[in-house]
mmCIF file of N, CA, C and O in Angstrom:
data_model
loop_
_atom_site.group_PDB
_atom_site.id
_atom_site.type_symbol
_atom_site.label_atom_id
_atom_site.label_comp_id
_atom_site.label_asym_id
_atom_site.label_seq_id
_atom_site.Cartn_x
_atom_site.Cartn_y
_atom_site.Cartn_z
ATOM 1 N N UNK A 42 10.882 132.626 -51.549
ATOM 2 C CA UNK A 42 12.328 132.504 -51.305
ATOM 3 C C UNK A 42 12.548 132.551 -49.806
ATOM 4 O O UNK A 42 12.295 133.574 -49.166
ATOM 5 N N UNK A 43 13.005 131.475 -49.258
ATOM 6 C CA UNK A 43 13.229 131.470 -47.783
ATOM 7 C C UNK A 43 14.662 131.838 -47.461
ATOM 8 O O UNK A 43 14.921 132.333 -46.365
ATOM 9 N N UNK A 44 15.589 131.636 -48.367
ATOM 10 C CA UNK A 44 16.971 131.970 -48.113
ATOM 11 C C UNK A 44 17.557 132.620 -49.357
ATOM 12 O O UNK A 44 17.324 132.185 -50.481
ATOM 13 N N UNK A 45 18.291 133.705 -49.157
ATOM 14 C CA UNK A 45 18.920 134.405 -50.251
ATOM 15 C C UNK A 45 20.420 134.153 -50.308
ATOM 16 O O UNK A 45 21.061 133.984 -49.288
ATOM 17 N N UNK A 46 20.928 134.105 -51.525
ATOM 18 C CA UNK A 46 22.362 133.968 -51.729
ATOM 19 C C UNK A 46 22.871 135.322 -52.195
ATOM 20 O O UNK A 46 22.434 135.803 -53.255
ATOM 21 N N UNK A 47 23.744 135.932 -51.436
ATOM 22 C CA UNK A 47 24.263 137.256 -51.748
ATOM 23 C C UNK A 47 25.705 137.178 -52.184
ATOM 24 O O UNK A 47 26.492 136.415 -51.612
ATOM 25 N N UNK A 48 26.050 137.981 -53.190
ATOM 26 C CA UNK A 48 27.441 138.138 -53.619
ATOM 27 C C UNK A 48 27.834 139.529 -53.159
ATOM 28 O O UNK A 48 27.297 140.538 -53.657
ATOM 29 N N UNK A 49 28.711 139.595 -52.212
ATOM 30 C CA UNK A 49 29.213 140.888 -51.712
ATOM 31 C C UNK A 49 30.224 141.412 -52.707
ATOM 32 O O UNK A 49 31.266 140.843 -52.926
ATOM 33 N N UNK A 50 29.889 142.524 -53.370
ATOM 34 C CA UNK A 50 30.743 143.061 -54.416
ATOM 35 C C UNK A 50 31.564 144.269 -53.974
ATOM 36 O O UNK A 50 32.554 144.620 -54.600
ATOM 37 N N UNK A 51 31.139 144.858 -52.869
ATOM 38 C CA UNK A 51 31.916 146.003 -52.349
ATOM 39 C C UNK A 51 31.605 146.182 -50.875
ATOM 40 O O UNK A 51 30.470 146.034 -50.422
ATOM 41 N N UNK A 52 32.669 146.449 -50.110
ATOM 42 C CA UNK A 52 32.497 146.756 -48.686
ATOM 43 C C UNK A 52 33.582 147.716 -48.260
ATOM 44 O O UNK A 52 34.770 147.429 -48.462
ATOM 45 N N UNK A 53 33.188 148.858 -47.735
ATOM 46 C CA UNK A 53 34.155 149.850 -47.254
ATOM 47 C C UNK A 53 33.518 150.678 -46.179
ATOM 48 O O UNK A 53 32.401 150.373 -45.720
ATOM 49 N N UNK A 54 34.187 151.748 -45.788
ATOM 50 C CA UNK A 54 33.647 152.604 -44.726
ATOM 51 C C UNK A 54 32.339 153.298 -45.073
ATOM 52 O O UNK A 54 31.579 153.716 -44.185
ATOM 53 N N UNK A 55 31.999 153.374 -46.349
ATOM 54 C CA UNK A 55 30.755 153.997 -46.770
ATOM 55 C C UNK A 55 29.588 153.049 -46.782
ATOM 56 O O UNK A 55 28.444 153.422 -46.876
ATOM 57 N N UNK A 56 29.874 151.749 -46.687
ATOM 58 C CA UNK A 56 28.817 150.736 -46.665
ATOM 59 C C UNK A 56 29.164 149.551 -47.527
ATOM 60 O O UNK A 56 30.329 149.336 -47.900
ATOM 61 N N UNK A 57 28.151 148.781 -47.848
ATOM 62 C CA UNK A 57 28.340 147.548 -48.627
ATOM 63 C C UNK A 57 27.395 147.498 -49.815
ATOM 64 O O UNK A 57 26.313 148.108 -49.761
ATOM 65 N N UNK A 58 27.767 146.787 -50.845
ATOM 66 C CA UNK A 58 26.930 146.537 -51.996
ATOM 67 C C UNK A 58 26.965 145.036 -52.198
ATOM 68 O O UNK A 58 28.031 144.410 -52.312
ATOM 69 N N UNK A 59 25.762 144.444 -52.283
ATOM 70 C CA UNK A 59 25.650 143.018 -52.527
ATOM 71 C C UNK A 59 24.553 142.770 -53.579
ATOM 72 O O UNK A 59 23.631 143.583 -53.716
ATOM 73 N N UNK A 60 24.678 141.660 -54.259
ATOM 74 C CA UNK A 60 23.684 141.288 -55.265
ATOM 75 C C UNK A 60 23.028 139.995 -54.846
ATOM 76 O O UNK A 60 23.720 139.045 -54.476
ATOM 77 N N UNK A 61 21.710 139.941 -54.892
ATOM 78 C CA UNK A 61 20.970 138.729 -54.590
ATOM 79 C C UNK A 61 21.005 137.853 -55.839
ATOM 80 O O UNK A 61 20.570 138.262 -56.917
ATOM 81 N N UNK A 62 21.491 136.654 -55.720
ATOM 82 C CA UNK A 62 21.745 135.812 -56.894
ATOM 83 C C UNK A 62 20.649 134.770 -57.181
ATOM 84 O O UNK A 62 20.591 134.275 -58.281
ATOM 85 N N UNK A 63 19.828 134.447 -56.234
ATOM 86 C CA UNK A 63 18.903 133.338 -56.464
ATOM 87 C C UNK A 63 17.422 133.725 -56.466
ATOM 88 O O UNK A 63 16.578 132.912 -56.130
ATOM 89 N N UNK A 64 17.099 134.934 -56.879
ATOM 90 C CA UNK A 64 15.684 135.323 -57.000
ATOM 91 C C UNK A 64 15.439 135.738 -58.445
ATOM 92 O O UNK A 64 15.663 136.868 -58.840
ATOM 93 N N UNK A 65 14.945 134.771 -59.248
ATOM 94 C CA UNK A 65 14.703 135.069 -60.639
ATOM 95 C C UNK A 65 13.297 135.634 -60.818
ATOM 96 O O UNK A 65 12.417 135.457 -59.967
ATOM 97 N N UNK A 66 13.103 136.320 -61.930
ATOM 98 C CA UNK A 66 11.800 136.877 -62.278
ATOM 99 C C UNK A 66 11.206 136.104 -63.446
ATOM 100 O O UNK A 66 11.876 135.236 -64.019
ATOM 101 N N UNK A 67 10.007 136.425 -63.846
ATOM 102 C CA UNK A 67 9.374 135.797 -65.000
ATOM 103 C C UNK A 67 9.798 136.516 -66.302
ATOM 104 O O UNK A 67 9.393 136.107 -67.367
ATOM 105 N N UNK A 68 10.599 137.566 -66.178
ATOM 106 C CA UNK A 68 10.974 138.365 -67.332
ATOM 107 C C UNK A 68 12.287 137.941 -67.959
ATOM 108 O O UNK A 68 13.164 137.412 -67.297
ATOM 109 N N UNK A 69 12.376 138.244 -69.261
ATOM 110 C CA UNK A 69 13.625 138.082 -69.979
ATOM 111 C C UNK A 69 14.131 139.468 -70.364
ATOM 112 O O UNK A 69 13.356 140.440 -70.429
ATOM 113 N N UNK A 70 15.409 139.582 -70.616
ATOM 114 C CA UNK A 70 16.028 140.875 -70.898
ATOM 115 C C UNK A 70 15.302 141.644 -72.010
ATOM 116 O O UNK A 70 15.041 142.812 -71.862
ATOM 117 N N UNK A 71 14.912 140.954 -73.076
ATOM 118 C CA UNK A 71 14.253 141.609 -74.200
ATOM 119 C C UNK A 71 12.906 142.198 -73.856
ATOM 120 O O UNK A 71 12.369 143.047 -74.589
ATOM 121 N N UNK A 72 12.306 141.746 -72.758
ATOM 122 C CA UNK A 72 10.970 142.229 -72.362
ATOM 123 C C UNK A 72 11.061 143.532 -71.546
ATOM 124 O O UNK A 72 10.062 144.219 -71.431
ATOM 125 N N UNK A 73 12.221 143.851 -71.058
ATOM 126 C CA UNK A 73 12.312 145.046 -70.200
ATOM 127 C C UNK A 73 13.307 146.104 -70.695
ATOM 128 O O UNK A 73 13.374 147.186 -70.137
ATOM 129 N N UNK A 74 14.099 145.775 -71.695
ATOM 130 C CA UNK A 74 15.027 146.756 -72.251
ATOM 131 C C UNK A 74 14.475 147.340 -73.541
ATOM 132 O O UNK A 74 13.726 146.691 -74.231
ATOM 133 N N UNK A 75 14.922 148.550 -73.821
ATOM 134 C CA UNK A 75 14.513 149.218 -75.054
ATOM 135 C C UNK A 75 15.662 149.276 -76.028
ATOM 136 O O UNK A 75 16.829 149.290 -75.618
ATOM 137 N N UNK A 76 15.362 149.322 -77.269
ATOM 138 C CA UNK A 76 16.394 149.473 -78.311
ATOM 139 C C UNK A 76 17.236 148.228 -78.478
ATOM 140 O O UNK A 76 16.781 147.116 -78.220
ATOM 141 N N UNK A 77 18.468 148.448 -78.894
ATOM 142 C CA UNK A 77 19.349 147.323 -79.214
ATOM 143 C C UNK A 77 20.347 147.041 -78.098
ATOM 144 O O UNK A 77 21.369 146.388 -78.321
ATOM 145 N N UNK A 78 20.090 147.518 -76.895
ATOM 146 C CA UNK A 78 20.969 147.265 -75.781
ATOM 147 C C UNK A 78 21.056 145.750 -75.513
ATOM 148 O O UNK A 78 20.079 145.104 -75.287
ATOM 149 N N UNK A 79 22.271 145.238 -75.561
ATOM 150 C CA UNK A 79 22.545 143.857 -75.265
ATOM 151 C C UNK A 79 21.614 142.893 -76.038
ATOM 152 O O UNK A 79 20.980 142.008 -75.467
ATOM 153 N N UNK A 80 21.594 143.035 -77.332
ATOM 154 C CA UNK A 80 20.682 142.237 -78.174
ATOM 155 C C UNK A 80 20.932 140.729 -78.039
ATOM 156 O O UNK A 80 19.994 139.944 -78.129
ATOM 157 N N UNK A 81 22.170 140.337 -77.833
ATOM 158 C CA UNK A 81 22.477 138.914 -77.722
ATOM 159 C C UNK A 81 21.903 138.288 -76.447
ATOM 160 O O UNK A 81 21.873 137.102 -76.291
ATOM 161 N N UNK A 82 21.436 139.153 -75.529
ATOM 162 C CA UNK A 82 20.945 138.684 -74.236
ATOM 163 C C UNK A 82 19.419 138.798 -74.117
ATOM 164 O O UNK A 82 18.868 138.630 -73.046
ATOM 165 N N UNK A 83 18.739 139.028 -75.220
ATOM 166 C CA UNK A 83 17.291 139.240 -75.147
ATOM 167 C C UNK A 83 16.516 138.079 -74.548
ATOM 168 O O UNK A 83 15.480 138.253 -73.939
ATOM 169 N N UNK A 84 17.017 136.838 -74.681
ATOM 170 C CA UNK A 84 16.359 135.689 -74.135
ATOM 171 C C UNK A 84 16.860 135.290 -72.733
ATOM 172 O O UNK A 84 16.412 134.312 -72.159
ATOM 173 N N UNK A 85 17.794 136.063 -72.208
ATOM 174 C CA UNK A 85 18.368 135.754 -70.899
ATOM 175 C C UNK A 85 17.386 136.098 -69.787
ATOM 176 O O UNK A 85 16.745 137.135 -69.805
ATOM 177 N N UNK A 86 17.304 135.243 -68.818
ATOM 178 C CA UNK A 86 16.415 135.451 -67.666
ATOM 179 C C UNK A 86 16.959 136.537 -66.775
ATOM 180 O O UNK A 86 18.169 136.673 -66.581
ATOM 181 N N UNK A 87 16.074 137.367 -66.235
ATOM 182 C CA UNK A 87 16.448 138.428 -65.342
ATOM 183 C C UNK A 87 16.247 137.982 -63.901
ATOM 184 O O UNK A 87 15.272 137.324 -63.567
ATOM 185 N N UNK A 88 17.166 138.393 -63.043
ATOM 186 C CA UNK A 88 17.095 138.119 -61.650
ATOM 187 C C UNK A 88 16.838 139.407 -60.904
ATOM 188 O O UNK A 88 17.281 140.473 -61.314
ATOM 189 N N UNK A 89 16.168 139.343 -59.806
ATOM 190 C CA UNK A 89 15.840 140.484 -58.976
ATOM 191 C C UNK A 89 16.815 140.513 -57.811
ATOM 192 O O UNK A 89 17.048 139.510 -57.171
ATOM 193 N N UNK A 90 17.358 141.695 -57.580
ATOM 194 C CA UNK A 90 18.223 141.801 -56.397
ATOM 195 C C UNK A 90 19.552 142.473 -56.642
ATOM 196 O O UNK A 90 20.552 142.119 -56.052
ATOM 197 N N UNK A 91 19.534 143.442 -57.531
ATOM 198 C CA UNK A 91 20.757 144.225 -57.777
ATOM 199 C C UNK A 91 20.872 145.388 -56.816
ATOM 200 O O UNK A 91 20.209 145.457 -55.801
ATOM 201 N N UNK A 92 21.710 146.306 -57.159
ATOM 202 C CA UNK A 92 21.960 147.494 -56.336
ATOM 203 C C UNK A 92 20.721 148.404 -56.441
ATOM 204 O O UNK A 92 20.473 149.017 -57.449
ATOM 205 N N UNK A 93 19.919 148.463 -55.377
ATOM 206 C CA UNK A 93 18.678 149.211 -55.419
ATOM 207 C C UNK A 93 18.917 150.707 -55.432
ATOM 208 O O UNK A 93 18.009 151.458 -55.789
ATOM 209 N N UNK A 94 20.106 151.131 -55.084
ATOM 210 C CA UNK A 94 20.370 152.569 -55.028
ATOM 211 C C UNK A 94 20.347 153.230 -56.390
ATOM 212 O O UNK A 94 19.942 154.372 -56.547
ATOM 213 N N UNK A 95 20.763 152.523 -57.439
ATOM 214 C CA UNK A 95 20.821 153.153 -58.750
ATOM 215 C C UNK A 95 19.762 152.699 -59.729
ATOM 216 O O UNK A 95 19.608 153.294 -60.773
ATOM 217 N N UNK A 96 19.030 151.674 -59.440
ATOM 218 C CA UNK A 96 17.979 151.204 -60.318
ATOM 219 C C UNK A 96 18.450 150.735 -61.683
ATOM 220 O O UNK A 96 17.697 150.617 -62.626
ATOM 221 N N UNK A 97 19.701 150.375 -61.804
ATOM 222 C CA UNK A 97 20.297 149.975 -63.091
ATOM 223 C C UNK A 97 20.349 148.480 -63.237
ATOM 224 O O UNK A 97 20.206 147.709 -62.257
ATOM 225 N N UNK A 98 20.534 148.033 -64.458
ATOM 226 C CA UNK A 98 20.731 146.643 -64.760
ATOM 227 C C UNK A 98 22.190 146.305 -64.450
ATOM 228 O O UNK A 98 23.101 147.018 -64.880
ATOM 229 N N UNK A 99 22.430 145.238 -63.723
ATOM 230 C CA UNK A 99 23.778 144.842 -63.348
ATOM 231 C C UNK A 99 24.080 143.502 -64.013
ATOM 232 O O UNK A 99 23.279 142.577 -63.928
ATOM 233 N N UNK A 100 25.235 143.404 -64.639
ATOM 234 C CA UNK A 100 25.639 142.176 -65.338
ATOM 235 C C UNK A 100 26.805 141.549 -64.591
ATOM 236 O O UNK A 100 27.820 142.202 -64.340
ATOM 237 N N UNK A 101 26.628 140.294 -64.194
ATOM 238 C CA UNK A 101 27.742 139.513 -63.593
ATOM 239 C C UNK A 101 28.227 138.556 -64.665
ATOM 240 O O UNK A 101 27.426 137.859 -65.278
ATOM 241 N N UNK A 102 29.528 138.540 -64.897
ATOM 242 C CA UNK A 102 30.073 137.675 -65.952
ATOM 243 C C UNK A 102 31.487 137.235 -65.623
ATOM 244 O O UNK A 102 32.081 137.720 -64.648
ATOM 245 N N UNK A 103 31.988 136.310 -66.419
ATOM 246 C CA UNK A 103 33.348 135.808 -66.215
ATOM 247 C C UNK A 103 34.269 136.166 -67.380
ATOM 248 O O UNK A 103 35.358 135.621 -67.498
ATOM 249 N N UNK A 104 33.874 137.136 -68.209
ATOM 250 C CA UNK A 104 34.654 137.515 -69.376
ATOM 251 C C UNK A 104 35.810 138.432 -68.945
ATOM 252 O O UNK A 104 35.583 139.433 -68.305
ATOM 253 N N UNK A 105 37.016 138.056 -69.329
ATOM 254 C CA UNK A 105 38.198 138.884 -68.973
ATOM 255 C C UNK A 105 38.341 140.045 -69.951
ATOM 256 O O UNK A 105 37.897 139.995 -71.087
ATOM 257 N N UNK A 106 38.972 141.093 -69.486
ATOM 258 C CA UNK A 106 39.358 142.251 -70.306
ATOM 259 C C UNK A 106 38.180 142.979 -70.930
ATOM 260 O O UNK A 106 38.235 143.420 -72.091
ATOM 261 N N UNK A 107 37.110 143.149 -70.184
ATOM 262 C CA UNK A 107 35.962 143.939 -70.643
ATOM 263 C C UNK A 107 36.180 145.387 -70.116
ATOM 264 O O UNK A 107 36.349 145.591 -68.929
ATOM 265 N N UNK A 108 36.140 146.309 -71.052
ATOM 266 C CA UNK A 108 36.313 147.745 -70.681
ATOM 267 C C UNK A 108 35.292 148.149 -69.638
ATOM 268 O O UNK A 108 34.089 147.937 -69.783
ATOM 269 N N UNK A 109 35.752 148.701 -68.536
ATOM 270 C CA UNK A 109 34.897 149.228 -67.498
ATOM 271 C C UNK A 109 34.415 148.195 -66.482
ATOM 272 O O UNK A 109 33.743 148.544 -65.530
ATOM 273 N N UNK A 110 34.717 146.906 -66.704
ATOM 274 C CA UNK A 110 34.288 145.863 -65.748
ATOM 275 C C UNK A 110 35.166 145.937 -64.495
ATOM 276 O O UNK A 110 36.311 146.335 -64.512
ATOM 277 N N UNK A 111 34.565 145.521 -63.384
ATOM 278 C CA UNK A 111 35.262 145.458 -62.117
ATOM 279 C C UNK A 111 35.387 144.002 -61.707
ATOM 280 O O UNK A 111 34.387 143.286 -61.636
ATOM 281 N N UNK A 112 36.609 143.556 -61.411
ATOM 282 C CA UNK A 112 36.806 142.174 -60.959
ATOM 283 C C UNK A 112 36.433 142.100 -59.478
ATOM 284 O O UNK A 112 37.046 142.761 -58.641
ATOM 285 N N UNK A 113 35.416 141.327 -59.152
ATOM 286 C CA UNK A 113 34.989 141.139 -57.784
ATOM 287 C C UNK A 113 35.882 140.135 -57.104
ATOM 288 O O UNK A 113 36.300 140.292 -55.949
ATOM 289 N N UNK A 114 36.214 139.106 -57.813
ATOM 290 C CA UNK A 114 37.152 138.066 -57.407
ATOM 291 C C UNK A 114 37.581 137.358 -58.696
ATOM 292 O O UNK A 114 36.939 137.559 -59.712
ATOM 293 N N UNK A 115 38.620 136.567 -58.676
ATOM 294 C CA UNK A 115 39.046 135.913 -59.923
ATOM 295 C C UNK A 115 37.907 135.122 -60.591
ATOM 296 O O UNK A 115 37.250 134.323 -59.939
ATOM 297 N N UNK A 116 37.635 135.469 -61.827
ATOM 298 C CA UNK A 116 36.591 134.786 -62.598
ATOM 299 C C UNK A 116 35.195 135.345 -62.441
ATOM 300 O O UNK A 116 34.257 134.885 -63.063
ATOM 301 N N UNK A 117 35.059 136.390 -61.588
ATOM 302 C CA UNK A 117 33.757 137.016 -61.364
ATOM 303 C C UNK A 117 33.904 138.514 -61.581
ATOM 304 O O UNK A 117 34.610 139.195 -60.829
ATOM 305 N N UNK A 118 33.256 138.996 -62.629
ATOM 306 C CA UNK A 118 33.360 140.403 -63.005
ATOM 307 C C UNK A 118 31.975 141.052 -62.971
ATOM 308 O O UNK A 118 30.972 140.397 -63.227
ATOM 309 N N UNK A 119 31.964 142.329 -62.720
ATOM 310 C CA UNK A 119 30.735 143.086 -62.600
ATOM 311 C C UNK A 119 30.715 144.199 -63.620
ATOM 312 O O UNK A 119 31.641 145.022 -63.699
ATOM 313 N N UNK A 120 29.668 144.228 -64.455
ATOM 314 C CA UNK A 120 29.449 145.309 -65.376
ATOM 315 C C UNK A 120 30.482 145.399 -66.486
ATOM 316 O O UNK A 120 31.085 144.432 -66.873
ATOM 317 N N UNK A 121 30.595 146.615 -66.988
ATOM 318 C CA UNK A 121 31.474 146.875 -68.089
ATOM 319 C C UNK A 121 30.733 147.427 -69.292
ATOM 320 O O UNK A 121 29.506 147.507 -69.290
ATOM 321 N N UNK A 122 31.467 147.756 -70.303
ATOM 322 C CA UNK A 122 30.889 148.308 -71.532
ATOM 323 C C UNK A 122 30.030 147.264 -72.235
ATOM 324 O O UNK A 122 30.485 146.162 -72.546
ATOM 325 N N UNK A 123 28.762 147.591 -72.470
ATOM 326 C CA UNK A 123 27.801 146.643 -73.069
ATOM 327 C C UNK A 123 28.266 146.154 -74.445
ATOM 328 O O UNK A 123 28.149 144.961 -74.761
ATOM 329 N N UNK A 124 28.834 147.038 -75.267
ATOM 330 C CA UNK A 124 29.303 146.641 -76.598
ATOM 331 C C UNK A 124 30.464 145.669 -76.479
ATOM 332 O O UNK A 124 30.543 144.702 -77.262
ATOM 333 N N UNK A 125 31.332 145.867 -75.527
ATOM 334 C CA UNK A 125 32.460 144.953 -75.321
ATOM 335 C C UNK A 125 31.983 143.586 -74.887
ATOM 336 O O UNK A 125 32.514 142.551 -75.305
ATOM 337 N N UNK A 126 30.954 143.546 -74.051
ATOM 338 C CA UNK A 126 30.392 142.267 -73.608
ATOM 339 C C UNK A 126 29.774 141.533 -74.800
ATOM 340 O O UNK A 126 30.010 140.365 -75.015
ATOM 341 N N UNK A 127 28.986 142.241 -75.622
ATOM 342 C CA UNK A 127 28.361 141.619 -76.784
ATOM 343 C C UNK A 127 29.413 141.152 -77.785
ATOM 344 O O UNK A 127 29.277 140.088 -78.380
ATOM 345 N N UNK A 128 30.493 141.933 -77.975
ATOM 346 C CA UNK A 128 31.572 141.539 -78.876
ATOM 347 C C UNK A 128 32.226 140.235 -78.408
ATOM 348 O O UNK A 128 32.533 139.366 -79.215
ATOM 349 N N UNK A 129 32.449 140.119 -77.098
ATOM 350 C CA UNK A 129 33.033 138.912 -76.543
ATOM 351 C C UNK A 129 32.157 137.687 -76.803
ATOM 352 O O UNK A 129 32.660 136.605 -77.167
ATOM 353 N N UNK A 130 30.849 137.858 -76.701
ATOM 354 C CA UNK A 130 29.924 136.766 -76.991
ATOM 355 C C UNK A 130 29.973 136.414 -78.503
ATOM 356 O O UNK A 130 30.068 135.277 -78.873
ATOM 357 N N UNK A 131 29.952 137.442 -79.358
ATOM 358 C CA UNK A 131 30.010 137.239 -80.789
ATOM 359 C C UNK A 131 31.270 136.547 -81.223
ATOM 360 O O UNK A 131 31.275 135.748 -82.183
ATOM 361 N N UNK A 132 32.371 136.785 -80.519
ATOM 362 C CA UNK A 132 33.669 136.181 -80.835
ATOM 363 C C UNK A 132 33.849 134.802 -80.214
ATOM 364 O O UNK A 132 34.891 134.182 -80.347
ATOM 365 N N UNK A 133 32.843 134.331 -79.474
ATOM 366 C CA UNK A 133 32.905 133.036 -78.854
ATOM 367 C C UNK A 133 33.711 133.002 -77.557
ATOM 368 O O UNK A 133 34.025 131.928 -77.050
ATOM 369 N N UNK A 134 34.043 134.173 -76.991
ATOM 370 C CA UNK A 134 34.779 134.197 -75.723
ATOM 371 C C UNK A 134 33.891 133.981 -74.531
ATOM 372 O O UNK A 134 34.373 133.767 -73.439
ATOM 373 N N UNK A 135 32.576 134.027 -74.756
ATOM 374 C CA UNK A 135 31.613 133.816 -73.677
ATOM 375 C C UNK A 135 30.320 133.317 -74.262
ATOM 376 O O UNK A 135 30.019 133.534 -75.434
ATOM 377 N N UNK A 136 29.540 132.626 -73.423
ATOM 378 C CA UNK A 136 28.215 132.161 -73.820
ATOM 379 C C UNK A 136 27.152 132.993 -73.151
ATOM 380 O O UNK A 136 27.381 133.553 -72.086
ATOM 381 N N UNK A 137 26.006 133.028 -73.751
ATOM 382 C CA UNK A 137 24.865 133.773 -73.155
ATOM 383 C C UNK A 137 24.149 132.852 -72.205
ATOM 384 O O UNK A 137 23.958 131.713 -72.438
#
């Protein structure tokens, strides 16, 4: 990867948080998650370059009205309740 594409999701006096968008891995969600977390996303490709401070999985999506999601800009949301995201996919409000 010679050039990275960053999505700046937060910037304030404490610092900045950005996500690297164009560095994919060879892994799929189902290969690295345990249990039934986000089962509809088991075949989704994982990208490397989230918030390294917390070591968590970060989901970027365009689904409106997801509990706990943060709107980064119109049409771009970050995170939220995993069950709410899966429900939206099951209801046809979003694609995987």
